[in-house]
mmCIF file of C-alpha atoms in Angstrom:
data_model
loop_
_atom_site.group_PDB
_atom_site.id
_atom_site.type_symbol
_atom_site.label_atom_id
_atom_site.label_comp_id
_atom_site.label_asym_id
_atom_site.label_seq_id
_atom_site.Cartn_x
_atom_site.Cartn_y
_atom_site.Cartn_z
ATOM 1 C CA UNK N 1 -0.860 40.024 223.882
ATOM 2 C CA UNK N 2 -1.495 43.676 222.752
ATOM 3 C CA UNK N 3 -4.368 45.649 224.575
ATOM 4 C CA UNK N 4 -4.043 42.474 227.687
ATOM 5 C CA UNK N 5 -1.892 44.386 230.554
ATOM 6 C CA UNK N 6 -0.257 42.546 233.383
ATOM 7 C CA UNK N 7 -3.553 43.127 235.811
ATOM 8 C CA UNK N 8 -5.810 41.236 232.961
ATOM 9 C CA UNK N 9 -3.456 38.654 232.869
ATOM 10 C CA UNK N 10 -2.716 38.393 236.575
ATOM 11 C CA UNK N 11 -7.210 38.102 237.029
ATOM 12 C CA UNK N 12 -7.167 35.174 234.451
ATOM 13 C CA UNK N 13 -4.059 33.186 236.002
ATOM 14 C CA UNK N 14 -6.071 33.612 239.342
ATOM 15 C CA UNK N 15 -8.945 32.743 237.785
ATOM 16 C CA UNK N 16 -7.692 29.430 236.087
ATOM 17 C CA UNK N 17 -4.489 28.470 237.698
ATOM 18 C CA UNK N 18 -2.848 25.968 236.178
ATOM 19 C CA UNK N 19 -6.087 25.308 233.601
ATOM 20 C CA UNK N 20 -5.002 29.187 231.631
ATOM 21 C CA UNK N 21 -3.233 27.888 228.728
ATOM 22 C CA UNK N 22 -6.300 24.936 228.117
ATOM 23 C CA UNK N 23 -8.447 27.248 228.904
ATOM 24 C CA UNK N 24 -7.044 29.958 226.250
ATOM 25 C CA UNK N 25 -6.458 27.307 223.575
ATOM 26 C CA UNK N 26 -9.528 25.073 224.099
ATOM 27 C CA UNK N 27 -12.793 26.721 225.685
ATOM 28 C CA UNK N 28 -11.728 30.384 225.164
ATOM 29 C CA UNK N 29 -15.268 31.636 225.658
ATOM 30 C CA UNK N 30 -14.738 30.551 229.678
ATOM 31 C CA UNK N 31 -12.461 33.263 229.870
ATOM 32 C CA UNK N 32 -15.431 35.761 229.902
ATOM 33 C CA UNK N 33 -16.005 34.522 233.142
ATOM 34 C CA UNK N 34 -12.980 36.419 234.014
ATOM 35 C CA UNK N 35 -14.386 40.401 235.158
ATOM 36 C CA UNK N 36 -13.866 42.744 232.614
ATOM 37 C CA UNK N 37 -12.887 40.262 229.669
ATOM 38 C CA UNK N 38 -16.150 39.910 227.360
ATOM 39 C CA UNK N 39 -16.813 38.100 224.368
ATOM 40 C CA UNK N 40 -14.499 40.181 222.099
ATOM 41 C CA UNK N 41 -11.679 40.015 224.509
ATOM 42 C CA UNK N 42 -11.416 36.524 224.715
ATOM 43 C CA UNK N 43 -11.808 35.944 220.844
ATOM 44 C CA UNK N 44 -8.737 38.173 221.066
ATOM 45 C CA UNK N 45 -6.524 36.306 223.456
ATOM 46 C CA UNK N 46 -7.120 33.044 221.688
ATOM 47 C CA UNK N 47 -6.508 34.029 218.460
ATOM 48 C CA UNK N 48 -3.908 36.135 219.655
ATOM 49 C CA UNK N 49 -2.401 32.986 221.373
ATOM 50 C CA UNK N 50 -2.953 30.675 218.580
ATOM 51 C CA UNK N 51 -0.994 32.761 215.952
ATOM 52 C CA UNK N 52 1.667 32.786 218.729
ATOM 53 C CA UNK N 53 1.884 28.871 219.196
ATOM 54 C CA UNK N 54 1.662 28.359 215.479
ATOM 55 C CA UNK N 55 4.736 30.724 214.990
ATOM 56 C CA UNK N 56 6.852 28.286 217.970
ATOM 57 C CA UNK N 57 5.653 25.121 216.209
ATOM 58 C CA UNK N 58 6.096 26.274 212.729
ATOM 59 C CA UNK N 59 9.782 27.335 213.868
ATOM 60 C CA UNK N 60 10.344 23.832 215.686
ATOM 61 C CA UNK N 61 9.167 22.321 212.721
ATOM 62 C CA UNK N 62 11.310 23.992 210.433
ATOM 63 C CA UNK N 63 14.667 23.111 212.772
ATOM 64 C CA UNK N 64 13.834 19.867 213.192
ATOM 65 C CA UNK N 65 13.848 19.022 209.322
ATOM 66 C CA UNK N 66 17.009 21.110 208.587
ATOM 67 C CA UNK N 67 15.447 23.996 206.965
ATOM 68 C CA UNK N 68 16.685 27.565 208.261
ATOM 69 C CA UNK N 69 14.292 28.684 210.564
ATOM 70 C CA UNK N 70 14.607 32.775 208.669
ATOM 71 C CA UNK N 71 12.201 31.295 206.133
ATOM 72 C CA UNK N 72 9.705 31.405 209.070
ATOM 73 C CA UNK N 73 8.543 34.664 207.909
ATOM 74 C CA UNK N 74 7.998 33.999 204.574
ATOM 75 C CA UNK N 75 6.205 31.305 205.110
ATOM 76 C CA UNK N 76 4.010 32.944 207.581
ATOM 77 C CA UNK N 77 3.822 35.953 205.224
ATOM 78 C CA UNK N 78 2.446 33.311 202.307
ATOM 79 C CA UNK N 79 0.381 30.864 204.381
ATOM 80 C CA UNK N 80 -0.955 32.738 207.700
ATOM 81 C CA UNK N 81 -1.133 30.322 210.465
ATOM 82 C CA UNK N 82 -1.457 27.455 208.293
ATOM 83 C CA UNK N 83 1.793 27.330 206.953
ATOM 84 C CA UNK N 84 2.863 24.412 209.259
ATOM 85 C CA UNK N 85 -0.117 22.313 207.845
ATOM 86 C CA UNK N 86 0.872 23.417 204.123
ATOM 87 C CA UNK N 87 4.430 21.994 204.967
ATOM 88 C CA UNK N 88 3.232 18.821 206.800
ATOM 89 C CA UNK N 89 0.435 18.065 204.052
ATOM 90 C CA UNK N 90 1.201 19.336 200.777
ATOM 91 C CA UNK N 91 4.838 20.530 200.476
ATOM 92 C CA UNK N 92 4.293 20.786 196.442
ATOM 93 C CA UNK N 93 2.404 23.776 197.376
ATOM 94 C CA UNK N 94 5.288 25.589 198.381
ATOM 95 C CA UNK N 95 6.898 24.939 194.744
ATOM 96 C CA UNK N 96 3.675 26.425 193.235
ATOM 97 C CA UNK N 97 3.718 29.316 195.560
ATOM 98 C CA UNK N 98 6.864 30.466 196.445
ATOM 99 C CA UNK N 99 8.764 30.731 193.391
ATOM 100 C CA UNK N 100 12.631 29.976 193.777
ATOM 101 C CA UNK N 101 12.899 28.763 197.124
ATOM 102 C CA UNK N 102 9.438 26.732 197.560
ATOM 103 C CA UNK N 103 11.300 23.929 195.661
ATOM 104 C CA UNK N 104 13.998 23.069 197.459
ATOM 105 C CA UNK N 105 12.264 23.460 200.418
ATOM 106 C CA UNK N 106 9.193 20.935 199.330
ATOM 107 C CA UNK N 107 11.595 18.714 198.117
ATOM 108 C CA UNK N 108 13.782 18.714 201.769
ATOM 109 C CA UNK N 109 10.751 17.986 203.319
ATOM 110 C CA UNK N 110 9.162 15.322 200.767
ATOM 111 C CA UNK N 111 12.687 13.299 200.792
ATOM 112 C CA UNK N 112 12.780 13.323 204.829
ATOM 113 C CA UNK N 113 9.330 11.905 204.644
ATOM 114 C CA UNK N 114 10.728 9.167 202.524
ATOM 115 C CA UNK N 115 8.848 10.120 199.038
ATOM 116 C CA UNK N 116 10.817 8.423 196.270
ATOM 117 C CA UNK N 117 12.968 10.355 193.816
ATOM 118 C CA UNK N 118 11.177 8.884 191.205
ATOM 119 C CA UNK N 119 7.519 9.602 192.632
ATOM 120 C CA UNK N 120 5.583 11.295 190.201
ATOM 121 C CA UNK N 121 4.771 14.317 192.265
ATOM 122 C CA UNK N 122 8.081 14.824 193.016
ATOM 123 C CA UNK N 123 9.117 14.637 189.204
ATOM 124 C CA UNK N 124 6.665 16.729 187.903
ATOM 125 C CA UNK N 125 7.699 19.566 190.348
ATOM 126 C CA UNK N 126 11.722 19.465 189.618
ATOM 127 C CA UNK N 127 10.889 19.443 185.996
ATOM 128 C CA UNK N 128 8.591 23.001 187.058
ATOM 129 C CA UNK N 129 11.394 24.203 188.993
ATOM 130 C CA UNK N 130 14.273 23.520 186.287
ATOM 131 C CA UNK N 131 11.795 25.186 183.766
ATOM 132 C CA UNK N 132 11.212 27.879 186.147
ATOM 133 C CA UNK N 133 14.893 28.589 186.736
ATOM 134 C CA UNK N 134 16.022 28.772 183.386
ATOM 135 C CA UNK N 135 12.769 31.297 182.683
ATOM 136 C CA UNK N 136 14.472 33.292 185.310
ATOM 137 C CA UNK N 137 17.309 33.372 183.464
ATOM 138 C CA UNK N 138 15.697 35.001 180.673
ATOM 139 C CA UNK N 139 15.072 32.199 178.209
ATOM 140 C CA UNK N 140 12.122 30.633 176.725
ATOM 141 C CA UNK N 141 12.596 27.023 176.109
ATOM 142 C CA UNK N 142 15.313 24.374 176.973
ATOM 143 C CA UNK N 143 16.279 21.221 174.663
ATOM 144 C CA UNK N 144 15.189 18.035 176.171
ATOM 145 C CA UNK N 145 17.964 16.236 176.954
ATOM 146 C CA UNK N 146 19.186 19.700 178.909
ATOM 147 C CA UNK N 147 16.110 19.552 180.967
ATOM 148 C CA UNK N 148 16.716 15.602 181.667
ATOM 149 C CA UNK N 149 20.653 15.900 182.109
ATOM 150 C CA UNK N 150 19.869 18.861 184.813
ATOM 151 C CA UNK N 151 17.041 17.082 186.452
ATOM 152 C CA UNK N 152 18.974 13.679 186.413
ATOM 153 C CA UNK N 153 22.552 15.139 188.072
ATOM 154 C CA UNK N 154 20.368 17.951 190.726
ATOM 155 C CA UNK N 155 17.767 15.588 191.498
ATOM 156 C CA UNK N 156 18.782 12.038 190.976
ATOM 157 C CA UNK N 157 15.654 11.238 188.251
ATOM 158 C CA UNK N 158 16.391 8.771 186.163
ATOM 159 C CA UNK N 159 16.306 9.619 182.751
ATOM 160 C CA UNK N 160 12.912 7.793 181.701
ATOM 161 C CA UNK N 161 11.024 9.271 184.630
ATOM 162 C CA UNK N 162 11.746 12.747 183.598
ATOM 163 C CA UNK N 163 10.377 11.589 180.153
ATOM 164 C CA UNK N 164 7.276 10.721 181.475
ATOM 165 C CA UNK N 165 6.874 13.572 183.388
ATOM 166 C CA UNK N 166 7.375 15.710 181.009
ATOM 167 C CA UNK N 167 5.170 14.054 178.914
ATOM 168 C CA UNK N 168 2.411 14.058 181.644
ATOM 169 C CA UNK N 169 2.891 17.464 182.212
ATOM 170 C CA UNK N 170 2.350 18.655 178.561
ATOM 171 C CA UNK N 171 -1.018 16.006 178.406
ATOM 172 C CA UNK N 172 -2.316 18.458 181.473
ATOM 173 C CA UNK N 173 -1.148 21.778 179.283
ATOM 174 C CA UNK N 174 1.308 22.470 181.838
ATOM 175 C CA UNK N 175 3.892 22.904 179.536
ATOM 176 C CA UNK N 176 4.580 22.926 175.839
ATOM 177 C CA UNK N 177 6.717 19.681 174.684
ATOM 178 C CA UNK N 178 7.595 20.145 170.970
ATOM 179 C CA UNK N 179 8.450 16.507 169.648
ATOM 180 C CA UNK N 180 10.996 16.355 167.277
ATOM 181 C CA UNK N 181 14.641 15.630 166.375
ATOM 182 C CA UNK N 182 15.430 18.379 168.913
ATOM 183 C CA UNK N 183 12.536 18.333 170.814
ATOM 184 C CA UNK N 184 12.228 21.594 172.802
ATOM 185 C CA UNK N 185 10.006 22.140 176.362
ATOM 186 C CA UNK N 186 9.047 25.451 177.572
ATOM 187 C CA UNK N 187 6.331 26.944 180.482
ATOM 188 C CA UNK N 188 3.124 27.730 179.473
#
């Protein structure tokens, strides 16, 4: 911990023993009982220590559900020491948020925690992403059945659910639908 040299250190193992690590993580205000660590200090040393831990976890986290661990640092770049809590409780946030690769890792994560293909949430976002991808590509709009055919063979949606989807997503003015012969969606 920058600014906390070996002597600090040594005065608050001594001081806590085998209690430190509670002690920094849990009641972090006890450590001003240490001499020469005051209010600000300790404030330091547990937030200090809590960014730390939430880098391990985050890491752990990331290995444990397949997803290279070098996206670590974009993730903590995005989400601060919440990003393990973005990708445990709303992995859809990652689509909205990290353009290009936010997808495909929401969508890892959502299908290991056994959220059907078909689930709305997940439907809405691969239609996003698909829209997304071909904006990148420098194009406005896609024909209908392209956006189903690419969202039924990369994701598995069936055909009907990417209707409705796409129909839900135009309701919330999320996209533009154009319905006709050769009905035409595009981003807003």
């Amino acid at each position: 911990i920058k600014g906390i040299g070996p002597k600090t250190v040594a005065r608050i193992v001594g001081h806590f023993q085998e209690e430190t690590l509670a002690v920094i993580e849990d009641d972090p205000e006890r450590l001003t009982a240490v001499k020469g660590i005051g209010h600000d200090t300790a404030t330091h040393i547990a937030e200090t220590w809590a960014a730390h831990r939430s880098v391990g976890r985050l890491m752990q986290y990331l290995q444990e559900i397949g997803i290279p661990s070098a996206y670590g640092a974009k993730l903590l770049n995005v989400f601060g020491t919440e990003a393990l809590s973005v990708l445990q409780n709303d992995p859809l946030r990652l689509a909205r948020e990290l353009p290009g690769i936010g997808f495909q890792m929401a969508d890892t994560i959502m299908r290991r925690a056994g959220v059907p293909a078909d689930a709305p949430q997940r439907v809405h976002a691969c239609i996003l992403h698909v829209l997304q991808n071909i904006s990148d590509s420098g194009h406005t709009c896609i024909p209908e059945d392209t956006l189903r055919r690419r969202c039924a063979m990369q994701f598995g949606i069936e055909w009907e659910d990417i209707r409705q989807g796409v129909d839900h997503l135009a309701t919330a003015e999320e996209i533009v639908a154009q319905k006709s012969a050769d009905a035409v969606v595009s981003q807003r």
